[in-house]
mmCIF file of C-alpha atoms in Angstrom:
data_model
loop_
_atom_site.group_PDB
_atom_site.id
_atom_site.type_symbol
_atom_site.label_atom_id
_atom_site.label_comp_id
_atom_site.label_asym_id
_atom_site.label_seq_id
_atom_site.Cartn_x
_atom_site.Cartn_y
_atom_site.Cartn_z
ATOM 1 C CA MET A 1 113.239 76.946 41.739
ATOM 2 C CA LYS A 2 112.510 76.013 38.132
ATOM 3 C CA PRO A 3 108.742 76.269 37.263
ATOM 4 C CA HIS A 4 108.532 72.527 36.098
ATOM 5 C CA ILE A 5 110.162 71.352 39.233
ATOM 6 C CA LYS A 6 107.881 73.479 41.422
ATOM 7 C CA SER A 7 104.682 72.327 39.698
ATOM 8 C CA GLY A 8 105.820 68.709 40.088
ATOM 9 C CA ILE A 9 106.330 69.227 43.844
ATOM 10 C CA GLU A 10 102.950 70.880 44.137
ATOM 11 C CA TYR A 11 101.162 68.025 42.272
ATOM 12 C CA ALA A 12 103.001 65.343 44.354
ATOM 13 C CA VAL A 13 101.975 67.065 47.626
ATOM 14 C CA ILE A 14 98.365 67.463 46.540
ATOM 15 C CA THR A 15 98.015 63.862 45.602
ATOM 16 C CA LEU A 16 99.673 62.855 48.886
ATOM 17 C CA LEU A 17 97.104 64.976 50.773
ATOM 18 C CA VAL A 18 94.313 63.446 48.768
ATOM 19 C CA ALA A 19 95.514 59.904 49.612
ATOM 20 C CA GLY A 20 95.736 60.899 53.365
ATOM 21 C CA LEU A 21 92.185 62.190 53.214
ATOM 22 C CA CYS A 22 90.886 59.017 51.676
ATOM 23 C CA LEU A 23 92.713 56.934 54.313
ATOM 24 C CA TRP A 24 91.368 59.206 57.061
ATOM 25 C CA GLN A 25 87.819 58.838 55.766
ATOM 26 C CA ILE A 26 88.174 55.101 55.569
ATOM 27 C CA ILE A 27 89.397 54.882 59.102
ATOM 28 C CA SER A 28 86.768 57.221 60.442
ATOM 29 C CA SER A 29 83.893 55.482 58.636
ATOM 30 C CA THR A 30 84.768 52.106 60.109
ATOM 31 C CA GLN A 31 84.685 53.566 63.628
ATOM 32 C CA ASP A 32 81.000 54.323 63.364
ATOM 33 C CA GLY A 33 79.951 50.765 62.839
ATOM 34 C CA GLU A 34 79.294 48.952 59.602
ATOM 35 C CA PRO A 35 79.845 51.555 56.818
ATOM 36 C CA PRO A 36 78.192 51.060 53.294
ATOM 37 C CA ALA A 37 80.329 48.875 50.980
ATOM 38 C CA SER A 38 80.045 51.342 48.157
ATOM 39 C CA ARG A 39 81.608 54.090 50.276
ATOM 40 C CA LEU A 40 84.517 51.885 51.191
ATOM 41 C CA VAL A 41 85.071 50.806 47.585
ATOM 42 C CA LEU A 42 85.094 54.467 46.401
ATOM 43 C CA LEU A 43 87.410 55.548 49.161
ATOM 44 C CA GLY A 44 89.682 52.603 48.476
ATOM 45 C CA LEU A 45 89.788 53.423 44.775
ATOM 46 C CA GLY A 46 90.630 57.077 45.626
ATOM 47 C CA LEU A 47 93.392 55.936 47.915
ATOM 48 C CA VAL A 48 94.839 53.664 45.231
ATOM 49 C CA VAL A 49 94.659 56.284 42.481
ATOM 50 C CA ALA A 50 96.066 59.091 44.598
ATOM 51 C CA GLY A 51 98.877 56.983 45.839
ATOM 52 C CA THR A 52 99.766 55.857 42.302
ATOM 53 C CA MET A 53 99.573 59.416 40.937
ATOM 54 C CA HIS A 54 101.852 60.538 43.876
ATOM 55 C CA CYS A 55 104.460 57.996 42.869
ATOM 56 C CA VAL A 56 104.215 59.042 39.177
ATOM 57 C CA PHE A 57 104.645 62.673 39.997
ATOM 58 C CA MET A 58 107.554 61.877 42.275
ATOM 59 C CA MET A 59 109.303 59.757 39.621
ATOM 60 C CA GLN A 60 108.795 62.586 37.099
ATOM 61 C CA LEU A 61 110.633 64.911 39.488
ATOM 62 C CA VAL A 62 113.450 62.306 39.669
ATOM 63 C CA ARG A 63 113.806 62.248 35.942
ATOM 64 C CA ARG A 64 113.600 66.001 35.550
ATOM 65 C CA THR A 65 116.357 66.615 38.133
ATOM 66 C CA GLY A 66 118.618 63.936 36.570
ATOM 67 C CA ARG A 67 118.846 61.636 39.540
ATOM 68 C CA ALA A 68 119.394 57.926 39.301
ATOM 69 C CA PHE A 69 115.924 56.276 38.673
ATOM 70 C CA MET A 70 116.081 52.887 40.189
ATOM 71 C CA PRO A 71 117.335 53.865 43.745
ATOM 72 C CA TRP A 72 114.594 56.560 44.000
ATOM 73 C CA PHE A 73 112.027 54.253 42.579
ATOM 74 C CA ILE A 74 112.727 51.829 45.353
ATOM 75 C CA ALA A 75 112.769 54.660 47.956
ATOM 76 C CA ILE A 76 109.472 56.152 46.755
ATOM 77 C CA VAL A 77 107.435 53.061 46.068
ATOM 78 C CA VAL A 78 108.646 50.659 48.805
ATOM 79 C CA PHE A 79 109.387 53.218 51.567
ATOM 80 C CA MET A 80 106.675 55.727 50.304
ATOM 81 C CA PRO A 81 106.450 58.333 53.089
ATOM 82 C CA ILE A 82 110.148 58.310 53.930
ATOM 83 C CA GLY A 83 111.503 58.241 50.354
ATOM 84 C CA THR A 84 109.094 61.106 49.473
ATOM 85 C CA ALA A 85 110.142 63.206 52.411
ATOM 86 C CA VAL A 86 113.761 62.745 51.663
ATOM 87 C CA LEU A 87 113.383 63.649 47.985
ATOM 88 C CA LEU A 88 111.259 66.653 48.757
ATOM 89 C CA ALA A 89 113.809 67.824 51.399
ATOM 90 C CA LEU A 90 116.659 67.519 48.873
ATOM 91 C CA LEU A 91 114.729 69.279 46.145
ATOM 92 C CA LEU A 92 113.577 72.087 48.439
ATOM 93 C CA GLY A 93 117.136 72.307 49.871
ATOM 94 C CA GLU A 94 118.656 72.820 46.383
ATOM 95 C CA ALA A 95 116.128 75.593 45.566
ATOM 96 C CA GLU A 96 117.679 78.867 44.718
ATOM 97 C CA PRO A 97 116.865 81.646 47.253
ATOM 98 C CA SER A 98 114.234 83.953 45.787
ATOM 99 C CA GLU A 99 115.275 87.567 45.219
ATOM 100 C CA SER A 100 113.164 90.145 47.077
#
């Protein structure tokens, strides 16, 4: 796999994990009763920023691999988890086998 494609995949997965962590913290903090508003605001901002950066990294991967922009934009932004999974599966499936 080309290094610029591999680094894009790594960044996209990391930002998706950060978004998932923020969402998990929001859900768990609301289970304990009334959480502080500042905590919810910071976690919400983290969720929005991580989700946005994930979409940016995924769209950079689309451009770097020469795929059509608009269909993948719709798939990634509107159907975020499914579009991301499909694109990552395609990119990882096209990866050249490493020589040992």
